[in-house]
mmCIF file of C-alpha atoms in Angstrom:
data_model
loop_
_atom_site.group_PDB
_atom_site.id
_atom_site.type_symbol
_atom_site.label_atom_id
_atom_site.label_comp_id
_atom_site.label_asym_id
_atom_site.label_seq_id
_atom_site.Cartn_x
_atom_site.Cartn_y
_atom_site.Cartn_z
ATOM 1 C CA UNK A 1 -13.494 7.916 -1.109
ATOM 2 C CA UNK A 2 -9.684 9.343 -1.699
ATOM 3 C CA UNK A 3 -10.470 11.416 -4.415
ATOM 4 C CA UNK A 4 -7.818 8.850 -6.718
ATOM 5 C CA UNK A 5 -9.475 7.684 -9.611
ATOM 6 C CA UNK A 6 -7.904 5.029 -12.122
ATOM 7 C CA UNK A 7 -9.239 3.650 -15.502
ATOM 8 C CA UNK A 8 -9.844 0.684 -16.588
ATOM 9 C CA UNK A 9 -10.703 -0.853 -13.791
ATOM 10 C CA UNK A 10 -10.365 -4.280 -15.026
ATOM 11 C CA UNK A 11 -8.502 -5.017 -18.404
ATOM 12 C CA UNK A 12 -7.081 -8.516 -19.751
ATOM 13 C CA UNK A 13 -3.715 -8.926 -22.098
ATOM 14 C CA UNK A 14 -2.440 -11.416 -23.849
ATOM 15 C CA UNK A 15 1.383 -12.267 -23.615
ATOM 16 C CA UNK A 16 3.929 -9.906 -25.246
ATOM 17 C CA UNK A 17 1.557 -6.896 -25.297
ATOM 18 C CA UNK A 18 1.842 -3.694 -23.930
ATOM 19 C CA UNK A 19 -0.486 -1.585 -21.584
ATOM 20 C CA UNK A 20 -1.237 1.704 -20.146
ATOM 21 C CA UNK A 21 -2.835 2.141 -16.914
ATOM 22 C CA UNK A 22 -4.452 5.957 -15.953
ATOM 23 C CA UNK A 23 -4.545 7.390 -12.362
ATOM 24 C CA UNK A 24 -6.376 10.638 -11.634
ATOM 25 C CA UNK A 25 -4.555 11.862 -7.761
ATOM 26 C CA UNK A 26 -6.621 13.715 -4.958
ATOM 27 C CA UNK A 27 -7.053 17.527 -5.608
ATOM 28 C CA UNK A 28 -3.868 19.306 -4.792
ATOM 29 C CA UNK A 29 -1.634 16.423 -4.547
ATOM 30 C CA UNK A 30 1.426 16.585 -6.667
ATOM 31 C CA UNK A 31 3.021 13.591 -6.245
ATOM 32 C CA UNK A 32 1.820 9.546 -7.616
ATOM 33 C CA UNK A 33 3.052 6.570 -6.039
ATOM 34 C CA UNK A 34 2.778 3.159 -8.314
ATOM 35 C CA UNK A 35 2.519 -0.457 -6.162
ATOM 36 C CA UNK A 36 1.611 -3.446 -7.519
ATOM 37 C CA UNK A 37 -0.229 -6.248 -5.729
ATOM 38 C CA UNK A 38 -0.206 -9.448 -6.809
ATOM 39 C CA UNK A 39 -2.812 -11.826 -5.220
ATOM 40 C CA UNK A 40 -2.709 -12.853 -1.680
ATOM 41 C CA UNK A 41 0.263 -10.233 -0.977
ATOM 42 C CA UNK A 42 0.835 -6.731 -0.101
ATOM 43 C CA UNK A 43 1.406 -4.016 -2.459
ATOM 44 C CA UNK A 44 5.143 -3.687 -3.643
ATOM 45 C CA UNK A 45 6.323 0.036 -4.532
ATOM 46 C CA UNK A 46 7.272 0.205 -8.351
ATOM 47 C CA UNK A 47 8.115 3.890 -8.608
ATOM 48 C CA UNK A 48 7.080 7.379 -8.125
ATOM 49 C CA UNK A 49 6.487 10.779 -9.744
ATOM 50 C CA UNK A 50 6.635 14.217 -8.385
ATOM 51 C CA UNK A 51 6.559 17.482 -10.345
ATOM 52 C CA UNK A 52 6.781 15.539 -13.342
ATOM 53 C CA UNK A 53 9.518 13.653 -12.689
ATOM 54 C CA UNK A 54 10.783 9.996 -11.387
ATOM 55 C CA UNK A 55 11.302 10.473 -8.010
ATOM 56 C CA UNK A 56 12.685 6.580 -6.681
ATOM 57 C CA UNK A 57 12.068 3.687 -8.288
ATOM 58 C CA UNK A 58 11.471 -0.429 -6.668
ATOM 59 C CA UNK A 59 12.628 -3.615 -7.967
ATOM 60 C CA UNK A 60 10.722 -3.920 -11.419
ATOM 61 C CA UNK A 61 13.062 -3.853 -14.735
ATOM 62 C CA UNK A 62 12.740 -0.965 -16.969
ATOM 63 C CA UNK A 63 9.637 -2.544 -19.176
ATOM 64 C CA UNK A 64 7.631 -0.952 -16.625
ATOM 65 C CA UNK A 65 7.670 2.760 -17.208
ATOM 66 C CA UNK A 66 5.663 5.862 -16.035
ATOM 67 C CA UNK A 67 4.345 9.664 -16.758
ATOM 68 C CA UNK A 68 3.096 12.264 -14.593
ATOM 69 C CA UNK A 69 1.506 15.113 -16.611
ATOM 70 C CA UNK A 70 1.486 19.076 -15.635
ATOM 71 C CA UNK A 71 -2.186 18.555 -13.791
ATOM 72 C CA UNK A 72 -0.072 15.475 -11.698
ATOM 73 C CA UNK A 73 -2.482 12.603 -13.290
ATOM 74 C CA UNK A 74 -0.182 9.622 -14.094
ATOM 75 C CA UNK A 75 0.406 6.823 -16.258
ATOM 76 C CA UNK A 76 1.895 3.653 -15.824
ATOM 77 C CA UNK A 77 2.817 2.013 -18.754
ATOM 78 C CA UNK A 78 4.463 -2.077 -18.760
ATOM 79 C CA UNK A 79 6.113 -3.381 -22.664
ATOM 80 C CA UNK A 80 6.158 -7.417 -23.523
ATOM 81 C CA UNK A 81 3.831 -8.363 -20.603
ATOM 82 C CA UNK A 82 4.211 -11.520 -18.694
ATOM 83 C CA UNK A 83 2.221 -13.618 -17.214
ATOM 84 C CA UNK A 84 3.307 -12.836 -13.738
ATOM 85 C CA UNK A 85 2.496 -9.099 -14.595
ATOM 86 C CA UNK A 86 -1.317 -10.278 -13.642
ATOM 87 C CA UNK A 87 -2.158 -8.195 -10.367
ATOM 88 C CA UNK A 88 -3.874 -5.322 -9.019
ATOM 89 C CA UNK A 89 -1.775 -2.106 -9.876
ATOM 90 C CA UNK A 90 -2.343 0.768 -7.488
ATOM 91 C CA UNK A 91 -2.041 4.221 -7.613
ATOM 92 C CA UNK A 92 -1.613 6.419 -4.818
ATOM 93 C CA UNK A 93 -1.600 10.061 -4.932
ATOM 94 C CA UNK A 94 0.195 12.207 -1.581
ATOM 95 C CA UNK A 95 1.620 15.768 -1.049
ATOM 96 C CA UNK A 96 5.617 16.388 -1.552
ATOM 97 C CA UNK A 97 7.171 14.261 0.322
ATOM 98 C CA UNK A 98 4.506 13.167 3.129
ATOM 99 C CA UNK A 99 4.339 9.784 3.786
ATOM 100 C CA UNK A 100 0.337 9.862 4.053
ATOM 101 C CA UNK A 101 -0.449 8.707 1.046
ATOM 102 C CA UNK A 102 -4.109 7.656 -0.687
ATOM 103 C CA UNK A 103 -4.611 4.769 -2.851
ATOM 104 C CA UNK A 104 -7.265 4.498 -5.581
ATOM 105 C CA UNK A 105 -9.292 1.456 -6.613
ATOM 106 C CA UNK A 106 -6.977 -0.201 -8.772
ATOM 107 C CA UNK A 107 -6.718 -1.655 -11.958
ATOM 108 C CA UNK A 108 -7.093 -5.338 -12.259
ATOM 109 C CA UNK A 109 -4.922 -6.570 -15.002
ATOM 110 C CA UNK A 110 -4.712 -10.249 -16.367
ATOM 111 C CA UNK A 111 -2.167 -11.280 -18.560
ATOM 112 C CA UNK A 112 -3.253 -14.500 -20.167
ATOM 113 C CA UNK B 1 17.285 -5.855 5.053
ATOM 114 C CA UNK B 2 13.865 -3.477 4.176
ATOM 115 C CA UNK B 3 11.796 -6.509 4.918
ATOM 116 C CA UNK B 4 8.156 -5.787 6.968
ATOM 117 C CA UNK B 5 7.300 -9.481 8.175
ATOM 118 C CA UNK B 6 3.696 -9.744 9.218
ATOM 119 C CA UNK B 7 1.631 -12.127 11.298
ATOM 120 C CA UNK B 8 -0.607 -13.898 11.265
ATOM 121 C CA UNK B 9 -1.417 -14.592 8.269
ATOM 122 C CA UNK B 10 -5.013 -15.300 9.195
ATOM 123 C CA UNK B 11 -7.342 -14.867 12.065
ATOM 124 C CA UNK B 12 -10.559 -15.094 13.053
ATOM 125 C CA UNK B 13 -11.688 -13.688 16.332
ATOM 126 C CA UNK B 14 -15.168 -13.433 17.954
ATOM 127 C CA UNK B 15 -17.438 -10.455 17.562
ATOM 128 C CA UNK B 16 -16.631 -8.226 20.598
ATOM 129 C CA UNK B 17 -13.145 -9.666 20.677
ATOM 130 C CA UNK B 18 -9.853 -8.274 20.449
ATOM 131 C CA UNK B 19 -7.853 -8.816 17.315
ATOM 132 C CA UNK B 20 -4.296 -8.332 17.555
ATOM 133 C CA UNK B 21 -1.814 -8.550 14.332
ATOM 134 C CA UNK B 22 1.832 -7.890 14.861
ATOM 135 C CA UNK B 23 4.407 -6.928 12.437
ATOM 136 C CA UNK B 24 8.236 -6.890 12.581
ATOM 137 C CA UNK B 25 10.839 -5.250 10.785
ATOM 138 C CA UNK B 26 14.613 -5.076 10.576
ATOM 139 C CA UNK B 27 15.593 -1.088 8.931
ATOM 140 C CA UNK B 28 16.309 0.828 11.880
ATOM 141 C CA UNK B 29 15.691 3.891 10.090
ATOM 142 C CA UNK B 30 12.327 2.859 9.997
ATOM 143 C CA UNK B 31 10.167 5.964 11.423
ATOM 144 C CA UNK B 32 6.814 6.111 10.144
ATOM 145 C CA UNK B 33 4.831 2.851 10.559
ATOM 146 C CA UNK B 34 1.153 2.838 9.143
ATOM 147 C CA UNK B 35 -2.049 0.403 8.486
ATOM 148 C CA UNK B 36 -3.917 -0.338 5.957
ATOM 149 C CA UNK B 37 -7.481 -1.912 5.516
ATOM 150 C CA UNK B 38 -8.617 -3.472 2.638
ATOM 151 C CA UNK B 39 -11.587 -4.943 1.496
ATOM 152 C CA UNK B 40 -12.212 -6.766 -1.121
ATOM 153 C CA UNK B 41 -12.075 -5.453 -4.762
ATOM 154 C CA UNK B 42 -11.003 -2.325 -3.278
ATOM 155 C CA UNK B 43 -8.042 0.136 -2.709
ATOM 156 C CA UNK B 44 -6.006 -0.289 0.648
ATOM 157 C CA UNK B 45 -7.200 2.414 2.998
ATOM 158 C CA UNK B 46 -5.115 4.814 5.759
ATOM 159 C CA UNK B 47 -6.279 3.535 9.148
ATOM 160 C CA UNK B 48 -3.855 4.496 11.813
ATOM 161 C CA UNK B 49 -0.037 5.519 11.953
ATOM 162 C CA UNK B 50 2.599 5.570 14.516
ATOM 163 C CA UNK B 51 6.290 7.285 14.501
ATOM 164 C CA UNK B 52 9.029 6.012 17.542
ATOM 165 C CA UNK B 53 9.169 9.075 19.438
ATOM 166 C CA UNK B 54 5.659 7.526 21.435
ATOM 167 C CA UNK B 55 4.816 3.583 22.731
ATOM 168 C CA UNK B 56 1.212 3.623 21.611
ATOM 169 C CA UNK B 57 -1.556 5.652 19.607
ATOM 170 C CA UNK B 58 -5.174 4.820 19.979
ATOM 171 C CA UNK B 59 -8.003 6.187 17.334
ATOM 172 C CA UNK B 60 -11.172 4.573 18.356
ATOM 173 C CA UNK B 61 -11.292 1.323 18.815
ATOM 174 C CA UNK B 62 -7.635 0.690 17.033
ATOM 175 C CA UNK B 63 -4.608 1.247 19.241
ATOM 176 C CA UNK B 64 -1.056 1.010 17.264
ATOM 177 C CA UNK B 65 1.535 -0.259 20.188
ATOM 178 C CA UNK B 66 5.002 0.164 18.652
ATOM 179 C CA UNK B 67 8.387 -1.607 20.711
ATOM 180 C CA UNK B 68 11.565 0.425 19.327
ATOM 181 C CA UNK B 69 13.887 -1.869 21.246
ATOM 182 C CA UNK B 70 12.378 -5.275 19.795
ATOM 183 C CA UNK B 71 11.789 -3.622 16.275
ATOM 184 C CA UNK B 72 7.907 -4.418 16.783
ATOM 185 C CA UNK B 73 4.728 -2.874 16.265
ATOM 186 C CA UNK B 74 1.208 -4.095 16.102
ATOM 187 C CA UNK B 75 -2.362 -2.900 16.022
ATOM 188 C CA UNK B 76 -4.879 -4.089 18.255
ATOM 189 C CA UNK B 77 -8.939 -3.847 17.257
ATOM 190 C CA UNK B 78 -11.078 -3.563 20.223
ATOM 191 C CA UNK B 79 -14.490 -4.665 20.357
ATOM 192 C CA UNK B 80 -14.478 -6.326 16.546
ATOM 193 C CA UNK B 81 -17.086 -6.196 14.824
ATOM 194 C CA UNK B 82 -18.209 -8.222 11.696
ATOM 195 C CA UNK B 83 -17.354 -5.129 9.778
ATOM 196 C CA UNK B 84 -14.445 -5.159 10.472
ATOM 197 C CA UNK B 85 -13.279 -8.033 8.411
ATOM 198 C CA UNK B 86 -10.818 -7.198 5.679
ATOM 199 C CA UNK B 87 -7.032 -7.798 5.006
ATOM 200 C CA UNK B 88 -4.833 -5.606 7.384
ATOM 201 C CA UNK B 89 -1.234 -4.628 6.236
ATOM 202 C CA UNK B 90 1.493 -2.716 8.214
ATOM 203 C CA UNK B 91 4.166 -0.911 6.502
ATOM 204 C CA UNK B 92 6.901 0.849 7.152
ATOM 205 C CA UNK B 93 8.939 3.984 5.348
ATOM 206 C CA UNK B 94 12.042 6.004 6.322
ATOM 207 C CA UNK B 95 12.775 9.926 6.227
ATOM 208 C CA UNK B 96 10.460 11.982 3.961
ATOM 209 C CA UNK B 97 9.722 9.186 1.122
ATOM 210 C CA UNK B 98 6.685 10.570 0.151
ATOM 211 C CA UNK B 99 4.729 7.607 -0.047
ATOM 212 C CA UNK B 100 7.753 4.624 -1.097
ATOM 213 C CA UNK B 101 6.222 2.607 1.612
ATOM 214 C CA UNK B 102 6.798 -1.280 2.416
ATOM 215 C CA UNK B 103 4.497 -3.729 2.948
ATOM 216 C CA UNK B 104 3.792 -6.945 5.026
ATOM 217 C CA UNK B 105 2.503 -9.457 3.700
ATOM 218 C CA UNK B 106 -1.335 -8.929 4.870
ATOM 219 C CA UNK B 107 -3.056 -10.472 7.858
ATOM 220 C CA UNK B 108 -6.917 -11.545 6.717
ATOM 221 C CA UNK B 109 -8.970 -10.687 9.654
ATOM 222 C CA UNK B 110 -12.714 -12.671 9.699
ATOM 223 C CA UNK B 111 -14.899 -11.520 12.996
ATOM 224 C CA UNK B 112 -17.500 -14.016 13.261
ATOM 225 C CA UNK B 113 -21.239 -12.300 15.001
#
C-alpha cells in the first residue's frame, strides 16, 4: 500500500457531463501528480500540484482542471466529457520535487 | 522528441526464466529512468530505478542495465516466477520534475509454472 487513496473508484458519465475525481497523497507528501491511462497504454502525465499550486501541465486542453487543498489532497476535475475521456485516472502523491513518486488505485471512469 | 518506446509488447517466458523488456528513448536530458509493475485493477507500483552516472542496478532478482551511448535501458527478471506476471512500464523524467514522468507503452509479462 502507498498510503494514496482516491474516491470513487469506479464511476460512469454520460457525454457532455462533468466530473470530479478525489485523491488523498501519502502522509507528508506535498506534491500530486495527475496521469491518465487509457486501456492497453501507459499512463500519460496531465498536470501537477505543489503547495497549492499548478506546477507543469501535459497535453490535455484546459476542460481538464485541478485543486490541491492546504492538507495537499487533490482534485481533478474534466467539463463536457468525451467519450475518449474513458480511462483509469491516477493520482500520484511525491515529496517537492523528487521524482519517486506513489500512485494510488485509480479511478475508473466510463464515459458512455 | 520526449518519446519512451517500449518492447515487447508481450511476452511470456517460462517459470525460472529470464524476462528481459527493453525500452528506448530519444531526450538526452533524460536522467532518472524507473519501472513500474502493475497488476490488474490496480495502481502502477515503484519497482526499481536507475540514473546514467552507473551501467547497471540490481534489487533482488530485477537488475536495471542502462546503455547511455545507445539511449537504452532495460530490466531483466531473474528466476520468474508466476507472480510475477503483470504489465511492466519504463519511464523516463529529466532534472527535478517531481514526478512529470513519461511512459512506454507497457510490456505484459505472463510466466507460465
Amino acid at each position: 500500500e502507498t498510503g494514496v487513496t482516491q474516491s470513487p473508484t469506479h464511476l460512469i458519465k454520460t457525454r457532455g457531463q462533468q466530473v470530479t475525481l478525489r485523491c488523498s497523497s501519502q502522509s507528508g507528501h506535498n506534491t500530486v501528480s495527475w496521469y491518465q491511462q487509457a486501456l492497453g497504454q501507459g499512463p500519460q502525465f496531465i498536470f501537477q500540484y505543489y503547495r497549492e499550486e499548478e506546477n507543469g501541465r501535459g497535453n490535455f486542453p484546459p476542460r481538464f482542471s485541478g485543486l490541491q487543498f492546504p492538507n495537499y489532497s487533490s482534485e481533478l476535475n474534466v467539463n463536457a466529457l468525451e467519450l475518449d475521456d474513458s480511462a483509469l485516472y491516477l493520482c500520484a502523491s511525491s515529496l517537492g520535487q523528487e521524482n519517486t513518486i506513489y500512485f494510488g488505485e485509480g479511478s475508473w471512469l466510463t464515459v458512455v | 522528441q520526449q518519446q519512451v518506446k517500449q518492447s515487447p509488447q508481450s511476452l511470456i517466458v517460462q517459470k525460472g526464466g529470464i524476462s528481459i523488456i527493453n525500452c528506448a528513448y530519444e531526450n538526452t536530458a533524460f536522467d532518472y529512468f524507473p519501472w513500474y509493475q502493475q497488476f490488474p485493477g490496480k495502481g502502477p507500483a515503484l519497482l526499481i530505478a536507475i540514473r546514467p552516472d552507473v551501467s547497471e542496478k540490481k534489487e533482488g532478482r530485477f537488475t536495471i542495465s542502462f546503455n547511455k551511448s545507445a539511449k537504452q535501458f532495460s530490466l531483466h527478471i531473474m528466476d520468474s516466477q508466476p507472480g510475477d506476471s503483470a504489465t511492466y512500464f519504463c519511464a523516463a523524467t529529466k532534472g527535478n520534475q517531481g514526478g512529470k514522468l513519461i511512459f512506454g507503452q507497457g510490456t505484459e509479462l505472463s510466466v507460465k509454472p
